[in-house]
Coordinates of C-alpha atoms and ligand atoms in Angstrom, one line a residue:
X173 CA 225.3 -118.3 78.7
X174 CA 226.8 -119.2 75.2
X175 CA 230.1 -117.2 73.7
X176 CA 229.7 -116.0 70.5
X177 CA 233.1 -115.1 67.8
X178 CA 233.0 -111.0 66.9
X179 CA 233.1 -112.3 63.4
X180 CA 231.0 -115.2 63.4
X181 CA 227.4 -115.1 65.5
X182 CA 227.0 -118.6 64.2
X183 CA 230.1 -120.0 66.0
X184 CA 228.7 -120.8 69.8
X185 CA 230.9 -121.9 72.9
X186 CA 230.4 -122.3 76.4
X187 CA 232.7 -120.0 78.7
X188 CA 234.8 -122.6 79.8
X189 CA 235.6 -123.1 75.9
X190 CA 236.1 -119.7 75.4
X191 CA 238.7 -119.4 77.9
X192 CA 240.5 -122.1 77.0
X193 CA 240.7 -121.0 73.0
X194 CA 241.0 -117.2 74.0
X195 CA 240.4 -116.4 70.3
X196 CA 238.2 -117.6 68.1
X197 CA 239.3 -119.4 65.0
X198 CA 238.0 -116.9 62.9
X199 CA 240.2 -114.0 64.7
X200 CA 237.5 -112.5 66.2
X201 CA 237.0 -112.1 70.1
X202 CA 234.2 -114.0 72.1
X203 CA 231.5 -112.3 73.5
X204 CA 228.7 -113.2 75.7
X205 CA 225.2 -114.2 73.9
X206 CA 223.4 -111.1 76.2
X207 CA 224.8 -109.0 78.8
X208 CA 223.6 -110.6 82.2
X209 CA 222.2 -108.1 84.8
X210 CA 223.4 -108.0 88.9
X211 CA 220.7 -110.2 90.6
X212 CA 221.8 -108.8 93.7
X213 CA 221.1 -105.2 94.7
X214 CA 224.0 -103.4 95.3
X215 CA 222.6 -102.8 98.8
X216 CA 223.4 -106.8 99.1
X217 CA 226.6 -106.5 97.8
X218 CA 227.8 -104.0 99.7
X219 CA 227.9 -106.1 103.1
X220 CA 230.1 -108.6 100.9
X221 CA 234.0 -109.3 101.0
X222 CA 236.1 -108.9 98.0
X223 CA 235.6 -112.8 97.0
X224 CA 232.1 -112.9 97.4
X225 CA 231.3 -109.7 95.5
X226 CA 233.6 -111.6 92.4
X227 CA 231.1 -114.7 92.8
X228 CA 227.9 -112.7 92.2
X229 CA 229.8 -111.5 89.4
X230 CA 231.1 -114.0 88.2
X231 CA 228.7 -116.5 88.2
X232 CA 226.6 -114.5 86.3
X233 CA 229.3 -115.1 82.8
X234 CA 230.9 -117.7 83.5
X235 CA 227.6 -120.0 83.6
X236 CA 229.2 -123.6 82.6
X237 CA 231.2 -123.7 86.0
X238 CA 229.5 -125.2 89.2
X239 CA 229.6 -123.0 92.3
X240 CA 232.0 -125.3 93.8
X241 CA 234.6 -124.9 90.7
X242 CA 233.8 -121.3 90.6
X243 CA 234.5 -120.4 94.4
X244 CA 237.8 -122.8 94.3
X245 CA 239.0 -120.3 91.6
X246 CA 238.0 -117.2 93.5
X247 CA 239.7 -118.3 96.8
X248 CA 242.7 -119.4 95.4
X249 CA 243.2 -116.5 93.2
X250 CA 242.4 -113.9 96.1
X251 CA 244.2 -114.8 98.9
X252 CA 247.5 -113.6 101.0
X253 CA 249.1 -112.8 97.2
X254 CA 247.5 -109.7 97.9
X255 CA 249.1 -107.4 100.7
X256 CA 245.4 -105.9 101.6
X257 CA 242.4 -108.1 102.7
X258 CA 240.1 -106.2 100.8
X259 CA 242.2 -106.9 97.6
X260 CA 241.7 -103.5 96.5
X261 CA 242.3 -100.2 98.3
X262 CA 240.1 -97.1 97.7
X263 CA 242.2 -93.8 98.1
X264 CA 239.9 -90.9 98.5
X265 CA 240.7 -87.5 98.0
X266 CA 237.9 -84.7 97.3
X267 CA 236.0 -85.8 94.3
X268 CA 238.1 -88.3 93.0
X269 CA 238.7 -92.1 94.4
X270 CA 241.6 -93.7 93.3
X271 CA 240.8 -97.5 92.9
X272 CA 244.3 -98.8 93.7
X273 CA 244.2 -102.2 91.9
X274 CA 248.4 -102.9 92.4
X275 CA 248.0 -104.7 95.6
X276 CA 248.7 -107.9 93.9
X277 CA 252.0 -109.9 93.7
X278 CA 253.2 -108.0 90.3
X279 CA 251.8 -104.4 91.8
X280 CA 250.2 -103.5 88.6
X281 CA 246.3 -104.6 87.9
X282 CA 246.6 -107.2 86.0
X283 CA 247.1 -109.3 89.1
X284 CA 243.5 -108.9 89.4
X285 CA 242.5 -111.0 86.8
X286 CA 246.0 -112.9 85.9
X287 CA 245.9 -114.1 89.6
X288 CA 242.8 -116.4 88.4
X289 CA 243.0 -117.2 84.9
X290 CA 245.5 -119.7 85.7
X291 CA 242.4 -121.7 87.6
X292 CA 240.1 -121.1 85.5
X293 CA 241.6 -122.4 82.6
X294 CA 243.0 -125.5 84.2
X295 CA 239.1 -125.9 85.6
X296 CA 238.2 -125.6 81.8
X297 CA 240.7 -128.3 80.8
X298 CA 239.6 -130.1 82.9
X299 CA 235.9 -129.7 82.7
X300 CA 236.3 -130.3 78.9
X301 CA 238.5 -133.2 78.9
X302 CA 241.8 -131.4 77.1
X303 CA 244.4 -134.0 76.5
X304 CA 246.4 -131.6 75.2
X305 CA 249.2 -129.2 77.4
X306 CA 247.9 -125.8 77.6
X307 CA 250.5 -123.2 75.6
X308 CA 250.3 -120.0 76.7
X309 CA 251.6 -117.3 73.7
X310 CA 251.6 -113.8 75.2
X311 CA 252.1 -110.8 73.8
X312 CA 253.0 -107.4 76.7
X313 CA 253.9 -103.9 76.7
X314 CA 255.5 -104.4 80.1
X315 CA 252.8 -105.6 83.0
X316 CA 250.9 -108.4 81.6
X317 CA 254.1 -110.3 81.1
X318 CA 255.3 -110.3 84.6
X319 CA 251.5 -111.3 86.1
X320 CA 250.6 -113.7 83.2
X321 CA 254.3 -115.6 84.6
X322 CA 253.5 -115.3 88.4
X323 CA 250.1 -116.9 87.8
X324 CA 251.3 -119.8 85.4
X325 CA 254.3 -120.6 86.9
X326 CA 254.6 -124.5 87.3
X327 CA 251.5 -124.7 87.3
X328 CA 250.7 -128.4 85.9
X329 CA 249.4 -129.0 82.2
X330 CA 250.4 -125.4 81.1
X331 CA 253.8 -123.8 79.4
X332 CA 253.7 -120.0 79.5
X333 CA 255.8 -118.0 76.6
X334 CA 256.2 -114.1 77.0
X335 CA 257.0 -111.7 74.2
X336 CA 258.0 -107.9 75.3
X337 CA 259.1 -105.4 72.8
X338 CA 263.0 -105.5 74.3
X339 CA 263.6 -101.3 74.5
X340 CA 259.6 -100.8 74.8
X341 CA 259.4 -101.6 78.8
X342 CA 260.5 -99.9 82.0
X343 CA 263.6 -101.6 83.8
X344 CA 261.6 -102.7 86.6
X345 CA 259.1 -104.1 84.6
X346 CA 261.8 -106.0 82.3
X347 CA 264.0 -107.2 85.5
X348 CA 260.8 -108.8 86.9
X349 CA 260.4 -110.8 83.8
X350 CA 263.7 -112.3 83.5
X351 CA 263.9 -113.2 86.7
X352 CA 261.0 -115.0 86.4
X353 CA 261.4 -118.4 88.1
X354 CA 259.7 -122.0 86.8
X355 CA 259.9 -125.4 84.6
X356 CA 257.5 -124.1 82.5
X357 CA 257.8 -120.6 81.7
X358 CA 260.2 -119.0 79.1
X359 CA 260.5 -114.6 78.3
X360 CA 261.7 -113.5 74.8
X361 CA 262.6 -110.0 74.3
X362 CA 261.9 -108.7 70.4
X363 CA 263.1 -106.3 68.2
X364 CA 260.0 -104.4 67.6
X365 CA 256.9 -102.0 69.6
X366 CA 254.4 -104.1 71.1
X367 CA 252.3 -103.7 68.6
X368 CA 254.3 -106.1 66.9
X369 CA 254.8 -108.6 69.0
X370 CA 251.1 -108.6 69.9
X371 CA 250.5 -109.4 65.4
X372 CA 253.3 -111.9 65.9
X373 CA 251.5 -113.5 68.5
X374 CA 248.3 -113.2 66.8
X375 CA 249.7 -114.4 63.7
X376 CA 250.5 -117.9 65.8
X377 CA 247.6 -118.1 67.0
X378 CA 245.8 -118.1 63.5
X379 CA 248.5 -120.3 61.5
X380 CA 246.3 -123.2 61.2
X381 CA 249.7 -125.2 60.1
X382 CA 251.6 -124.7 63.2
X383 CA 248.1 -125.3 65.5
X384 CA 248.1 -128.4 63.9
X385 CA 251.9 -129.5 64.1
X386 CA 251.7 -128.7 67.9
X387 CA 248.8 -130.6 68.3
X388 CA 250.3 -133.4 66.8
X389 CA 252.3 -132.8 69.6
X390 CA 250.6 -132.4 72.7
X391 CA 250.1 -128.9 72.7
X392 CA 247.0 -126.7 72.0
X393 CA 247.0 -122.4 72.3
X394 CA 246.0 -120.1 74.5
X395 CA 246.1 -116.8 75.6
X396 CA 246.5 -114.6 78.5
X397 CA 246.2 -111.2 77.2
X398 CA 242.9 -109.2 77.6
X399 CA 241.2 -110.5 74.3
X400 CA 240.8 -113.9 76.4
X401 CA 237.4 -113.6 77.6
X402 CA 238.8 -114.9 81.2
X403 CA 240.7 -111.9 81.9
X404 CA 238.1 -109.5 81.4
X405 CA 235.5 -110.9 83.3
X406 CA 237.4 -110.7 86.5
X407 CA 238.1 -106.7 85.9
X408 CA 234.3 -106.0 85.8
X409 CA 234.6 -107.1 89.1
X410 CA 236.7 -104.3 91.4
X411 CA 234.1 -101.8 89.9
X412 CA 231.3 -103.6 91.4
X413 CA 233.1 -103.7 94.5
X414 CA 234.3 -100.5 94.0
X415 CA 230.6 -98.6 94.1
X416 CA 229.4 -101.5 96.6
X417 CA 232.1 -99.7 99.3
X418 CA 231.6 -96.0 98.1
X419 CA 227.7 -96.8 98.9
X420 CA 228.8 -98.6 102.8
X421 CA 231.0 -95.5 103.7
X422 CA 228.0 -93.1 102.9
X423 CA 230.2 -91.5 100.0
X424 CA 227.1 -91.9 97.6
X425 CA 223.5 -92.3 98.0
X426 CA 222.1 -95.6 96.5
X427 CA 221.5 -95.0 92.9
X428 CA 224.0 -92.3 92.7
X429 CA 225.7 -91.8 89.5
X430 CA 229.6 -91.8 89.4
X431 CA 232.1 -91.2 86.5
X432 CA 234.9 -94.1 85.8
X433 CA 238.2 -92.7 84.2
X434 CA 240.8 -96.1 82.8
X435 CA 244.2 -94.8 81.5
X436 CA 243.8 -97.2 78.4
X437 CA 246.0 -99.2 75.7
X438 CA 244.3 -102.4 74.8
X439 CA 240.8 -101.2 76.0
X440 CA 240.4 -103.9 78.5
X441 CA 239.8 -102.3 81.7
X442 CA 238.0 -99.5 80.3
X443 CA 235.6 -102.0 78.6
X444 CA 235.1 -104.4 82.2
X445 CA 233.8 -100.9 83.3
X446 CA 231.3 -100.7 80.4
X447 CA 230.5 -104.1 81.2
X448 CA 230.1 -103.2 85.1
X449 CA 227.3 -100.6 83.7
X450 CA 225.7 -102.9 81.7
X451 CA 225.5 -105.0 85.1
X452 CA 223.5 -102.5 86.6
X453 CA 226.1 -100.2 88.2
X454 CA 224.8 -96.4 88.5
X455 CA 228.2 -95.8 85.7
X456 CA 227.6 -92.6 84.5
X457 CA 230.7 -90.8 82.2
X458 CA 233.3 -93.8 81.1
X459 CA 236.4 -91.6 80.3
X460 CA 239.0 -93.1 78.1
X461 CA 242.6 -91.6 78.9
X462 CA 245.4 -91.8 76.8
X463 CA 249.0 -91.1 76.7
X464 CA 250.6 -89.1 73.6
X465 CA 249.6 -93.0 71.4
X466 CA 246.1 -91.2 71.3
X467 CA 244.6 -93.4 68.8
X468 CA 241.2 -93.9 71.0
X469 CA 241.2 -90.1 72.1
X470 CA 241.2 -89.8 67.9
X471 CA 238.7 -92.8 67.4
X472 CA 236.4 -91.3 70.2
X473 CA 236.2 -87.8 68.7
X474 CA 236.0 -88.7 65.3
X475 CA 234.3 -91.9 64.6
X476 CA 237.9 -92.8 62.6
X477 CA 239.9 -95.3 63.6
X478 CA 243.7 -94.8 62.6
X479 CA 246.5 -96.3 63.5
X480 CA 248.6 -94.4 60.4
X481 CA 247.5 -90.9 60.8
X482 CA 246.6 -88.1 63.6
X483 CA 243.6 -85.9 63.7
X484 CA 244.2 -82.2 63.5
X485 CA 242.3 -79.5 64.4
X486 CA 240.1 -79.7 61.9
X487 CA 239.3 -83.0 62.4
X488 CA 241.1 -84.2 59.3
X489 CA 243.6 -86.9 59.4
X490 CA 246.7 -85.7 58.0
X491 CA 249.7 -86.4 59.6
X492 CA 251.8 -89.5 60.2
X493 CA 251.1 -91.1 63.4
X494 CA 254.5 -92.4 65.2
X495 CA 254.7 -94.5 68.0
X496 CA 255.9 -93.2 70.9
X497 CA 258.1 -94.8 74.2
X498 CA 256.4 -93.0 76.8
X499 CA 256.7 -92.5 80.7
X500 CA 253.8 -94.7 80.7
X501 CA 254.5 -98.0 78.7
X502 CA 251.6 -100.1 79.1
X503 CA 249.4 -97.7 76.6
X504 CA 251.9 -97.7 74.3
X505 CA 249.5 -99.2 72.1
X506 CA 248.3 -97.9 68.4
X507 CA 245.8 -101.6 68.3
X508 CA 243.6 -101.4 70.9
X509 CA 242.0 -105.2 70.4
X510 CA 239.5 -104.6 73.1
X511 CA 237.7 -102.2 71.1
X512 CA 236.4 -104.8 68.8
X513 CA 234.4 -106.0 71.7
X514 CA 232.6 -102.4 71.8
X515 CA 232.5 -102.2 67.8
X516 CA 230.7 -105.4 68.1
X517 CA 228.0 -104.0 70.6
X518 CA 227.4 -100.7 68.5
X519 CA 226.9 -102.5 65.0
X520 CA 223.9 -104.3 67.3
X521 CA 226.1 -107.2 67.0
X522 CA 226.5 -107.8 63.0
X523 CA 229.2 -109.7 63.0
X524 CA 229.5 -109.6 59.5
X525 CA 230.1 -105.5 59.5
X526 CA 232.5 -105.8 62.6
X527 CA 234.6 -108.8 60.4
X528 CA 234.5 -105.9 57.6
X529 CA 235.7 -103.1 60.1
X530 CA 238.5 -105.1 61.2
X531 CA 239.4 -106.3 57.6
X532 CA 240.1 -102.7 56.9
X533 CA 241.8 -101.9 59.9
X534 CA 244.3 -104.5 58.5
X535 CA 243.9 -103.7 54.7
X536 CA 244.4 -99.8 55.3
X537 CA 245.3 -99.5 58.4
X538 CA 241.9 -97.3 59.6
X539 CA 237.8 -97.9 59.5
X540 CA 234.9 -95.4 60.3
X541 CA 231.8 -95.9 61.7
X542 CA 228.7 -95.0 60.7
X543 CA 226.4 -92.2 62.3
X544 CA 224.1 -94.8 64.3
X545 CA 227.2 -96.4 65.7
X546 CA 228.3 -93.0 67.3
X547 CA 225.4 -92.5 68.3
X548 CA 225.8 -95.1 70.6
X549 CA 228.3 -94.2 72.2
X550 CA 227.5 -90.9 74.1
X551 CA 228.8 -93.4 77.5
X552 CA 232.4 -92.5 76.0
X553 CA 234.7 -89.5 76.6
X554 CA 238.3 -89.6 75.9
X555 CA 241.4 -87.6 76.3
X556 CA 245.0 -87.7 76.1
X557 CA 247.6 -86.6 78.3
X558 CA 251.2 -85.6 77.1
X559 CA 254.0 -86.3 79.0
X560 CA 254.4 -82.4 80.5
X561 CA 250.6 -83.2 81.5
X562 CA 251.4 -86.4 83.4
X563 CA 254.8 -85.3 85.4
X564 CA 252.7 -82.2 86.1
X565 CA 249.4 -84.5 87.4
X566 CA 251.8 -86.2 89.6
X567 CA 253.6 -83.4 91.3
X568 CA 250.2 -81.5 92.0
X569 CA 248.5 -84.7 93.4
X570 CA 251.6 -85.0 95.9
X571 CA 252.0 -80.9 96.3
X572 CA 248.2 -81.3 97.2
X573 CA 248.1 -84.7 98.8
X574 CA 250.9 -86.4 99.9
X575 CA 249.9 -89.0 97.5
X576 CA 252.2 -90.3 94.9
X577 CA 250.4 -92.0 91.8
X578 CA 252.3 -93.5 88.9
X579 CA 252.6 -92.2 85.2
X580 CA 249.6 -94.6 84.0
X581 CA 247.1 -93.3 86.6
X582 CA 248.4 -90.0 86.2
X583 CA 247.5 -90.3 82.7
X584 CA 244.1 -90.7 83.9
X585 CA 244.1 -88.1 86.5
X586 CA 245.5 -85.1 84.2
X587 CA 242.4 -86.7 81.3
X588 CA 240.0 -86.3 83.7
X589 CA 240.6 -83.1 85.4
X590 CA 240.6 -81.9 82.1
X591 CA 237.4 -83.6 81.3
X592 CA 235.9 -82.3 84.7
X593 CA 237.1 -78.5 83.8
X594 CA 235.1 -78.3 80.8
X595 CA 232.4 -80.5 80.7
X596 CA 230.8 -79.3 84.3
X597 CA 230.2 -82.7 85.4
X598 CA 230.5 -82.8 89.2
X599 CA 229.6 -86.4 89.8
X600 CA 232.2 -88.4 91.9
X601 CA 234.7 -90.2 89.7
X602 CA 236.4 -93.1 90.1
X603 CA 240.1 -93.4 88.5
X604 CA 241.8 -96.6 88.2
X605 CA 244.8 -96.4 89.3
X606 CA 246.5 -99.2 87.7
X607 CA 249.9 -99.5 88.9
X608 CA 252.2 -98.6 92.2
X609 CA 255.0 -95.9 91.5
X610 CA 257.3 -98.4 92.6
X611 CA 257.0 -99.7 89.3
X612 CA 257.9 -96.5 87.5
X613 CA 260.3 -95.3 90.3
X614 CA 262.5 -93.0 87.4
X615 CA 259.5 -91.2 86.2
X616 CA 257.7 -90.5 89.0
X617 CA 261.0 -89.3 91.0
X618 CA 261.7 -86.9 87.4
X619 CA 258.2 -85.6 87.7
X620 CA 258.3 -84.9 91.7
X621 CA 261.6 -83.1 91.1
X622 CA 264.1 -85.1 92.8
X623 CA 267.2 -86.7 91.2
X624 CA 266.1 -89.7 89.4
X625 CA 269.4 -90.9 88.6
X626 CA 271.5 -93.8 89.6
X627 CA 270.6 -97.4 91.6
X628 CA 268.2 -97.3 94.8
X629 CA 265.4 -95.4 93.1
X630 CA 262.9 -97.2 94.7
X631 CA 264.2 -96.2 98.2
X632 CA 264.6 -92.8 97.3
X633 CA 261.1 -93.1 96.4
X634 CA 260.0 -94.8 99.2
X635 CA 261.6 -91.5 101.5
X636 CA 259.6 -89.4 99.3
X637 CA 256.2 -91.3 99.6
X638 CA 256.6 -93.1 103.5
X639 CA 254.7 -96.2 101.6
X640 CA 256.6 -98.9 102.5
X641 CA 258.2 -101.2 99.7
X642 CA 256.3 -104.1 98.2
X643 CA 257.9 -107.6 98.5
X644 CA 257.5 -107.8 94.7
X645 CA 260.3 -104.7 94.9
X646 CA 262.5 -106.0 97.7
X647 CA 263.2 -109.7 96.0
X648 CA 264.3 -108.2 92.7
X649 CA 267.2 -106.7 94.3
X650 CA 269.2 -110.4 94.3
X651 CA 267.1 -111.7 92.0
X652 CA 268.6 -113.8 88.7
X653 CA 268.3 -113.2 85.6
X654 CA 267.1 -116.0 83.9
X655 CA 266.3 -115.4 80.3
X656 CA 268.2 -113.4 77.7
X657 CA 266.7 -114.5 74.5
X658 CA 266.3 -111.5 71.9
X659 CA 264.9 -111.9 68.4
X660 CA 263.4 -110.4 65.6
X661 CA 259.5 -110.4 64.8
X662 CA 259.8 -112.9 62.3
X663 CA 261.5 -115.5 64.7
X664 CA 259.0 -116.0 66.9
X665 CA 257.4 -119.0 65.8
X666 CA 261.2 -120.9 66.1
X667 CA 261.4 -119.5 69.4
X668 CA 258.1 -121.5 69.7
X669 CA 259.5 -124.2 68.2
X670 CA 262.3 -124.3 70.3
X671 CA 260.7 -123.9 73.7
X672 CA 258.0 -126.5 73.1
X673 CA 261.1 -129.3 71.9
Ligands
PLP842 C1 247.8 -102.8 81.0 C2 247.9 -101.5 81.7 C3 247.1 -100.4 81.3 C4 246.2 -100.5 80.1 O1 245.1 -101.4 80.3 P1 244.3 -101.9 79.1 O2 243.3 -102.9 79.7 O3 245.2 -102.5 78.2 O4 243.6 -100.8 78.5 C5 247.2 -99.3 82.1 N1 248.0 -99.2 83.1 C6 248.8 -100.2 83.5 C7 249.8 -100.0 84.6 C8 248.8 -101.4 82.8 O5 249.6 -102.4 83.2

C-alpha cells in the first residue's frame, strides 16, 4: 500500500514515510493508493480484544511494517495507560451508545491514537534510516496538545513543540499542558484562535528555508495533529471495535446497519469513521455535529465551503462568520484540514481539482463543489448545536440517565436527536463521546445547574456524577507549571529557533 499527496497523485510513499513527513511537500495530505477492505468478518473480530481488533486494522494501512513492529506498537500503546482493559467503554442507553474514547491518560480521545504515534514514528525512523531528530510542531485547540506531550515525552530521537491559542482553551486543558513534564518537550501559548496557530504551524512546515536550516542541523519535521496519516489510522479503529461488541452483546444482528454521530472540528474522527465504512463496517448515516463554528454544518448543506461568511435561510451566504470561544473548545475550528481527505475521495481522486479547491479556500477564503461531488456524499448529515442546545443535552441525559457527558459529546448528542426527530431514521447510533466531563468540569456543572464557581469543580462534579476522579485529574492538583512562554503568530518560527538551540 503506497501514500499518495492530495495534491500530487504522482508523489508515492510508503506509510512509514508518510508518518514520518506528516505532510506532503506539496501541502497536500497523504492518502492511501485504495481503500483496503476487513479480511476478517466481523463475526471474527468480535471474539478479539481491543489490541488485536487494532492489528487487523491496522495492518491492513500500514503495509511497510512487519507484524512484529506493528504488534510492539499496539502493545505498547494500549496498555495500563488506559484505566479500562477494553480501552474503550460502550455506555448504552435506549437507542444511542456512547463510545467513551477518554479512558486514556489525557481523558480526551486523542489518547487513542496519540498513545501510538509516538511508536510508530520512532519504528519509521528507524525502518527508514533517519539520522535526523524527529521535531514535532503541533498546532491544538486544547486536547491534542496535552496527548501529543504525554506520548512524546522523553521519548529518544524526538523534540515535541505545542502551540495553543492562549484564551482559546479550557483551564483544565491549559493547566495539563504546562505542567507538562520532560527534556524534550516545550508549550507556547499564542496570541491568536487556533486557526491561527494551526497556519503558523503549517506555514513551518512548508518554509523550505527553515526545513533546510534545521536540517543542517539535525532536525527534520513532523506532525502530530490529525493531517498525519498515523493518527487517523488508529481512530478507524474503536469503530471497528465498537460494532464488533455491539454484534457479541446481541445489540445488533450481523449485517445491521448503525448511524455514527462525531462532534467535529478538524474532521478527523468523523472521517476514521468514513474510513471504518469503507472497511466494511454496516456504517449507515455519518452525522457531522458542530458547535455554533458551523462551517461543516454550512459546507454539508450547501456544497460551499466558507470560512468568511454564514448561510442564511435561503441558503445564501451573506453574513460575516465570527469565531466563536465556545463551551466546547476543541471544534472551535473554521479550517477543518481533514476535509481535504473527503474532497479528495469525491473529485474521484483528481488531485489537480482538489490542489485548485484548496487554492481558493486560501485565495478567497471559500470553494464549491460541483453537482457530482454532492452527489457523493449522501453518507453525510450534519448539524450544529448552540450553546443553549448543548447545556440543555446535558442536563436531559443526566435528568434521564444519571449520566453526565461533556459539552463536545453533547454537541453530538443534541445534533443527533435532532437529526433522529426529523429524518425518521431509527437505526442504532453510535455517538462518540470524545472527552470526560472532568475535563470541562465549569460547563457541565453550569449546564446541570449547580454552582460552577470557585476551586474544587471537579469534586463537586464528581458528587454530582459518583464517577470517580481520573488520575489525570488528581496529579494536576500539585502539579508545576512549567512553561509560560506567550507570543504572537508571527513569532513562532523564533520560538522554533530558540527551542531547537
Ligand atoms: C479534537 C476533539 C474533537 C474534534 O475532533 P476532530 O477529529 O478534530 O474532528 C472533539 N471533541 C474533543 C473532546 C476533542 O478533543
Amino acid at each position: 500500500m503506497y501514500y499518495k499527496s492530495t495534491r500530487n497523485n504522482a508523489l508515492r510513499y510508503t506509510a512509514s514515510e508518510a508518518i514520518l513527513k506528516g505532510l506532503s511537500d506539496d501541502g497536500g495530505l497523504f492518502m492511501p493508493e485504495k481503500l483496503p477492505v476487513l479480511d476478517k468478518s466481523l463475526k471474527e473480530l468480535a471474539e478479539m480484544d481491543y489490541r488485536a481488533v487494532a492489528y487487523e486494522v491496522m495492518k491492513l494501512y500500514l503495509t511497510d511494517y512487519t507484524e512484529e513492529e506493528l504488534k510492539y506498537c499496539i502493545d505498547h500503546a494500549y496498555d495500563d495507560k488506559f484505566d479500562t482493559e477494553d480501552k474503550v467503554v460502550l455506555h448504552r442507553e435506549g437507542n444511542a451508545c456512547y463510545l467513551e474514547l477518554f479512558h486514556g491518560p489525557t481523558i480526551a480521545f486523542k489518547d487513542m491514537a496519540l498513545s501510538i504515534l509516538p511508536y510508530l514514528m520512532t519504528t519509521a525512523a528507524k525502518k527508514n534510516e533517519l539520522k535526523e531528530e524527529i521535531v514535532i510542531l503541533t498546532a491544538t485547540s486544547g486536547d491534542t496538545g496535552k496527548a501529543a506531550l504525554a506520548g512524546f515525552a522523553d521519548v529518544p530521537g524526538t523534540r515535541i513543540m505545542v502551540f495553543y491559542p492562549k484564551d482559546g482553551v479550557s483551564k483544565i486543558q491549559e493547566k495539563q499542558m504546562v505542567t507538562q513534564k520532560g527534556g524534550n518537550v516545550r508549550v507556547v501559548g499564542i496570541r491568536g484562535n487556533f486557526d491561527d496557530a494551526q497556519n503558523g504551524v503549517k506555514a513551518m512546515f512548508n518554509d523550505k528555508e527553515l526545513r533546510d536550516e534545521l536540517k543542517n542541523r539535525g532536525y527534520v519535521f513532523s506532525s502530530a495533529n490529525s493531517i498525519n496519516i498515523g493518527r487517523l489510522i488508529p481512530q478507524i479503529v474503536y469503530y471497528v471495535y465498537a460494532y464488533t461488541k455491539l454484534l457479541k452483546e446481541a445489540v445488533i444482528a450481523d449485517g445491521e446497519e448503525i448511524n455514527i454521530c462525531v462532534p467535529t472540528g478538524n474532521f478527523g474522527n468523523i472521517l476514521a469513521a468514513y474510513f471504518a465504512k469503507q472497511l466494511g463496517v454496516p456504517v449507515g448515516r455519518l452525522v457531522c455535529a458542530s458547535n455554533k463554528n458551523r462551517v461543516l454544518t454550512d459546507f454539508f448543506k450547501s456544497g460551499t465551503y466558507d470560512k468568511l461568511h454564514e448561510m442564511d435561510d435561503k441558503g445564501e451566504f451573506t453574513e460575516k462568520r465570527e469565531f466563536m470561544l465556545t463551551s466546547s473548545p476543541s471544534m472551535d475550528i473554521l479550517i477543518s484540514s481533514n476535509l481535504e481527505r473527503l474532497i479528495y475521495l469525491i473529485c474521484g481522486e483528481d488531485d489537480f481539482k482538489c490542489a485548485a479547491l484548496m487554492k481558493s479556500l486560501v485565495r478567497d477564503g471559500s470553494y464549491e463543489i460541483d453537482e457530482s461531488m454532492r452527489g457523493k456524499l449522501k453518507d453525510f448529515s450534519a448539524g450544529f448545536a448552540d450553546e443553549e442546545a448543548c447545556a440543555a443535552a446535558i442536563k436531559k441525559i443526566y435528568e434521564e440517565d444519571s449520566y453526565v457527558i461533556d459539552p463536545h459529546t453533547a454537541v453530538a448528542a443534541a445534533v443527533y436527536e435532532k437529526y433522529g426527530a426529523e429524518s425518521g431514521d431509527t437505526r442504532k447510533c453510535v455517538i462518540a463521546s470524545t472527552a470526560s466531563p472532568y475535563k470541562f468540569p465549569e460547563a457541565v456543572l453550569k449546564a446541570l445547574g449547580a454552582d460552577a464557581q470557585g476551586e474544587e469543580l471537579t469534586d463537586r462534579l464528581h458528587e454530582i456524577s459518583k464517577v470517580n476522579l481520573p488520575a489525570a485529574i488528581t496529579e494536576l492538583k500539585n502539579a508545576a507549571v512549567l512553561h509560560d512562554t506567550v507570543c504572537d503568530t508571527d513569532e513562532m518560527k523564533e520560538k522554533v529557533r530558540e527551542f531547537l538551540n
